[in-house]
PDB file of C-alpha atoms in Angstrom:
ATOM      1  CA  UNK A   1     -10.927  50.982  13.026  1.00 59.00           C
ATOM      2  CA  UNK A   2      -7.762  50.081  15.127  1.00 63.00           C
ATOM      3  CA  UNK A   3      -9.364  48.433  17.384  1.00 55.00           C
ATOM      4  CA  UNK A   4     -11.605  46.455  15.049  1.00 59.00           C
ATOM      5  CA  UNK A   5      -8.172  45.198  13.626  1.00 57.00           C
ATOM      6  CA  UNK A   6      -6.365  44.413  16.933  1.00 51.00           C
ATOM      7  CA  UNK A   7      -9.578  42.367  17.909  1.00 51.00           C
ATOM      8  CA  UNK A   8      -9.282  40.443  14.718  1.00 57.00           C
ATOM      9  CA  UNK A   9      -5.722  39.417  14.668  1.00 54.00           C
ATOM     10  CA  UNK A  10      -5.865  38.445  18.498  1.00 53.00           C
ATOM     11  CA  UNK A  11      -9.171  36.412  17.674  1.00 58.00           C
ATOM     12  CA  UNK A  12      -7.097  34.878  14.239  1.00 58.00           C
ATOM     13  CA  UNK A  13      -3.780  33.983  16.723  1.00 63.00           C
ATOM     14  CA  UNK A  14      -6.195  32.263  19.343  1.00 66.00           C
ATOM     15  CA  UNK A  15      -7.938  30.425  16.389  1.00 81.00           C
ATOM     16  CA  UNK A  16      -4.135  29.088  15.322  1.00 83.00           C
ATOM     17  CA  UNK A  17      -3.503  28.124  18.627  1.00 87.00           C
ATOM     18  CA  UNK A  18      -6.525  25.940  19.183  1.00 89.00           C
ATOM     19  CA  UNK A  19      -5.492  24.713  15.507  1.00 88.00           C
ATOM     20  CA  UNK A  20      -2.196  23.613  16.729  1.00 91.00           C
ATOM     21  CA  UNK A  21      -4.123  22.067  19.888  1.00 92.00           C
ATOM     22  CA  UNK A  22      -6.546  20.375  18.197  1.00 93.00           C
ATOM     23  CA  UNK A  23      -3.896  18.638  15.870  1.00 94.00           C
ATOM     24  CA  UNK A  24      -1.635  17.440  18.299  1.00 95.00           C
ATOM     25  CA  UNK A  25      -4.321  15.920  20.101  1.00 96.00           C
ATOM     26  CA  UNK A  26      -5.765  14.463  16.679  1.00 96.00           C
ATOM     27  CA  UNK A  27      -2.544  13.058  15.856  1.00 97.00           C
ATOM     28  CA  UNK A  28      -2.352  11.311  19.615  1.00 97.00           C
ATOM     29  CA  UNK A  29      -5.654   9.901  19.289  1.00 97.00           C
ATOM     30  CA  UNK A  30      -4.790   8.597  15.867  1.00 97.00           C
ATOM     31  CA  UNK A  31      -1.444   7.174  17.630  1.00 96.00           C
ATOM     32  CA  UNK A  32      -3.345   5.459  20.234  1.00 96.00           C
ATOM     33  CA  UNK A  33      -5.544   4.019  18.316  1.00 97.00           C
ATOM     34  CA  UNK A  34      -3.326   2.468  15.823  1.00 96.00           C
ATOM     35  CA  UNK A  35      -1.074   1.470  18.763  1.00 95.00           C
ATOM     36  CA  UNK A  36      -4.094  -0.350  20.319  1.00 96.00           C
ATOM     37  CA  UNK A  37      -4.818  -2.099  17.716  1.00 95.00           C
ATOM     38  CA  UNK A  38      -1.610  -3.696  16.749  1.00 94.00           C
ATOM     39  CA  UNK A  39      -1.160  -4.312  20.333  1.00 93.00           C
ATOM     40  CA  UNK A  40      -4.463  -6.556  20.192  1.00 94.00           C
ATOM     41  CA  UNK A  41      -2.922  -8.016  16.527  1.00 92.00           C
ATOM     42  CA  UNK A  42       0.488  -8.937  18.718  1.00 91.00           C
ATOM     43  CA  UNK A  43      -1.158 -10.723  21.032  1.00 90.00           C
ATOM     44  CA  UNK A  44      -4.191 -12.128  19.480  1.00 92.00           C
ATOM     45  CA  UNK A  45      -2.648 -13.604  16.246  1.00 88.00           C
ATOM     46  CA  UNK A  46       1.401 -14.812  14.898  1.00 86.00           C
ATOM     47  CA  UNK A  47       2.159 -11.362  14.058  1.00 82.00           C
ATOM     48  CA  UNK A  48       5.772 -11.270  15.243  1.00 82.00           C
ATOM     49  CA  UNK A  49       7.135  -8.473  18.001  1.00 81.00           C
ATOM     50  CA  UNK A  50      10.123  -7.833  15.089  1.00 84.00           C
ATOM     51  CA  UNK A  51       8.046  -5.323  13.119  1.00 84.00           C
ATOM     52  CA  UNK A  52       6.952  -2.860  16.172  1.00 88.00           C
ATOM     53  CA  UNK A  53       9.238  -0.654  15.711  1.00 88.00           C
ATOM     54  CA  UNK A  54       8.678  -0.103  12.227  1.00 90.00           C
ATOM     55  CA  UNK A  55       4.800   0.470  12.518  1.00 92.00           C
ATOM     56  CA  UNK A  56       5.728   2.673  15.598  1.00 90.00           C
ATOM     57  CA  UNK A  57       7.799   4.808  13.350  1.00 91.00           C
ATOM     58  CA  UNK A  58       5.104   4.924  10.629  1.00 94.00           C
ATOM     59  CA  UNK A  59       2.012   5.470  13.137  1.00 95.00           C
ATOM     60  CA  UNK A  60       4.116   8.838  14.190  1.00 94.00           C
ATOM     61  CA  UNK A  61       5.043   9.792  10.919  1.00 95.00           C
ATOM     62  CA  UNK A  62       1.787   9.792   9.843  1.00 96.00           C
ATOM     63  CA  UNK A  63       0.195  11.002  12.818  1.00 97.00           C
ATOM     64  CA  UNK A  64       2.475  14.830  12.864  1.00 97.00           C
ATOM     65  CA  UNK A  65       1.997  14.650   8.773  1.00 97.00           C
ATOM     66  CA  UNK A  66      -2.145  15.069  10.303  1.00 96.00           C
ATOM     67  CA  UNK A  67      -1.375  17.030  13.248  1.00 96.00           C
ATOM     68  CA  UNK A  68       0.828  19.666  11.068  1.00 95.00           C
ATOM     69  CA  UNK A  69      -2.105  19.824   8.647  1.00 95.00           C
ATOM     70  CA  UNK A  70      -4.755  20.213  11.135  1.00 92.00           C
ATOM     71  CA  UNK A  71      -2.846  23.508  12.678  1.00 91.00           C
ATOM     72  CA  UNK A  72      -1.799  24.739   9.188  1.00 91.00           C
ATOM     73  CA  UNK A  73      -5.399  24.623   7.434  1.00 83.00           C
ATOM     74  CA  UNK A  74      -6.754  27.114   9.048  1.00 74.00           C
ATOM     75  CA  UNK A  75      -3.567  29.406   8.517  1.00 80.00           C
ATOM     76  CA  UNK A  76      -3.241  32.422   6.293  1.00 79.00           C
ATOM     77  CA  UNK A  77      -0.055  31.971   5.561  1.00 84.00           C
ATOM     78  CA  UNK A  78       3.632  30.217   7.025  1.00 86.00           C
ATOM     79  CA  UNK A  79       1.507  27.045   6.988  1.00 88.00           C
ATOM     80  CA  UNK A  80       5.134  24.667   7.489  1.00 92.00           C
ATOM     81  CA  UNK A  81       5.779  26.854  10.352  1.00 93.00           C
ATOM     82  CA  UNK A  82       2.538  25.795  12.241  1.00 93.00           C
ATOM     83  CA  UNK A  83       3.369  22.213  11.157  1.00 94.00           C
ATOM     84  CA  UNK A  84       6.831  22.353  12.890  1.00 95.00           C
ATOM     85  CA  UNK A  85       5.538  23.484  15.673  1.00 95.00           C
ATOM     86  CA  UNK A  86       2.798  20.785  15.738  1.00 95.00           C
ATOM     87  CA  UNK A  87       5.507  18.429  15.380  1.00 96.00           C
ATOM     88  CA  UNK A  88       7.520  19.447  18.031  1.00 95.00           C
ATOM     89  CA  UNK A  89       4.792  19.645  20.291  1.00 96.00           C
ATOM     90  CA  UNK A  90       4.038  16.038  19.155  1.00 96.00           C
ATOM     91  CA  UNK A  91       7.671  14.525  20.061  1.00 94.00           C
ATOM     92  CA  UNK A  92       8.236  17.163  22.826  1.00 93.00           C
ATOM     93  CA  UNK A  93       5.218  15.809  24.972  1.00 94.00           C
ATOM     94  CA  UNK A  94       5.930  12.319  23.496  1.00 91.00           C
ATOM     95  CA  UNK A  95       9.101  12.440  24.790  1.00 89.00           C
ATOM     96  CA  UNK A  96       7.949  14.066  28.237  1.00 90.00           C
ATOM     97  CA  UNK A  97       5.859  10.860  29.069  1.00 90.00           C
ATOM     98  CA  UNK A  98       8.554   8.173  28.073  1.00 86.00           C
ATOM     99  CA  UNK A  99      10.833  10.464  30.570  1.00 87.00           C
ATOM    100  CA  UNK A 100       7.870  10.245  33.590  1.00 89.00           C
ATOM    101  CA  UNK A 101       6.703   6.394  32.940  1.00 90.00           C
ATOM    102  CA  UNK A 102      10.433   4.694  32.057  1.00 85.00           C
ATOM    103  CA  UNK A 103      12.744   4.677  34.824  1.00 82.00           C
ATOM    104  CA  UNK A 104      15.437   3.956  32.402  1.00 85.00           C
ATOM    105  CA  UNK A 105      14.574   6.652  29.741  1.00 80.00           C
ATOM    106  CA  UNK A 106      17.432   8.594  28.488  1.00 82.00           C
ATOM    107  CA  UNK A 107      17.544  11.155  25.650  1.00 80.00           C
ATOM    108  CA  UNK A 108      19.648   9.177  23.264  1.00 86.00           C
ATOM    109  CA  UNK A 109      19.737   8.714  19.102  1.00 88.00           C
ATOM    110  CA  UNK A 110      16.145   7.735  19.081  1.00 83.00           C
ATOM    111  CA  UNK A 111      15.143  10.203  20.480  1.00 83.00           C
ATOM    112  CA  UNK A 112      17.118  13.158  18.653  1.00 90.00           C
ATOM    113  CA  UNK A 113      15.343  10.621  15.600  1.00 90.00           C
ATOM    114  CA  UNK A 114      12.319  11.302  16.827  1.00 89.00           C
ATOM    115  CA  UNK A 115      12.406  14.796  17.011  1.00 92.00           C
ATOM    116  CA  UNK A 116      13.790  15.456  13.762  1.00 94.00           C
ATOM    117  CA  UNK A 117      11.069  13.041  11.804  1.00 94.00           C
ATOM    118  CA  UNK A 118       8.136  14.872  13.830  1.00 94.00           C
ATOM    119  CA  UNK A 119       9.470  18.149  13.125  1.00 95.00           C
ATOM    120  CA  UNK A 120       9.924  17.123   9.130  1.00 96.00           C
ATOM    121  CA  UNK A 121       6.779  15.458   8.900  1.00 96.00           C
ATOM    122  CA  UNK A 122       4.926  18.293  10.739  1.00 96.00           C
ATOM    123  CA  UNK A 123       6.315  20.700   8.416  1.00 95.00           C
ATOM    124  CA  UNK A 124       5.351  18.573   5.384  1.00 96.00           C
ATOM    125  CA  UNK A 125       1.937  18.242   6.565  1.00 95.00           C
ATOM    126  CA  UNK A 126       1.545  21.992   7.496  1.00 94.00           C
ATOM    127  CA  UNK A 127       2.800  23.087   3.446  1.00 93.00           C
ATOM    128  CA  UNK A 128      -0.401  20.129   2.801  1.00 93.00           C
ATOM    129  CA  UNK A 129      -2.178  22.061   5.236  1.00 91.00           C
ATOM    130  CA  UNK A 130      -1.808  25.509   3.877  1.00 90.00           C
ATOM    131  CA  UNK A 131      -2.289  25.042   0.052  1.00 88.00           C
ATOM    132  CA  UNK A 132      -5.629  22.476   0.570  1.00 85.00           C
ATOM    133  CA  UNK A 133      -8.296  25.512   1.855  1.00 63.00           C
ATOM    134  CA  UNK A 134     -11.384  24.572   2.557  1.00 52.00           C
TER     135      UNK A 134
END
């Protein structure tokens, strides 16, 4: 019977991980794709450069709000939990590749920004997460 359990709640923690995988790469493909697209609005039509940072802030809000609910729903419980850590994971790698692609990248204000709206907005989306059930 001990066994039976031990299998169960190792099979349960590997299912939460893949959760929290599969959200984080959710929310990038949801990033990228809204990122493409206003990139081909910027170029293709008046739409002024003024107003990227403000859809880039939305576009991640919005994307960890999905990516904290994606490794949340399939929680039994401490859903905001798995949403912070979806978030982090989120800004953490987000901030990895700005730190490997900019020369100039330094961990400034924005950043810190960053990493406190993707860890808020994961958390929000994991307590979504956790109370919706399938």
């Amino acid at each position: 019977m001990k066994l039976e359990q031990n299998v169960k709640q190792i099979t349960n923690e590997k299912s939460q991980i893949t959760s929290l995988v599969t959200g984080v790469a959710v929310a990038y493909a949801i990033t990228c794709i809204v990122l493409i697209a206003y990139s081909i609005l910027l170029r293709y039509s008046k739409v002024s450069f003024g107003s990227s940072m403000l859809v880039i802030t939305i576009t991640c809000i919005v994307s960890v709000i999905v990516a904290g609910y994606d490794a949340a729903h399939g929680a039994s419980n401490k859903g905001w939990l798995w949403g912070i850590l979806a978030g982090l994971l989120y800004a953490v790698i987000l901030v990895a590749i700005g730190f490997f692609v900019d020369d100039n990248f330094s961990f400034d204000t924005s950043s810190i920004m960053l990493l406190i709206l993707a860890v808020a907005g994961g958390g929000l989306g994991g307590v979504i997460g956790i109370n919706i059930k399938k």
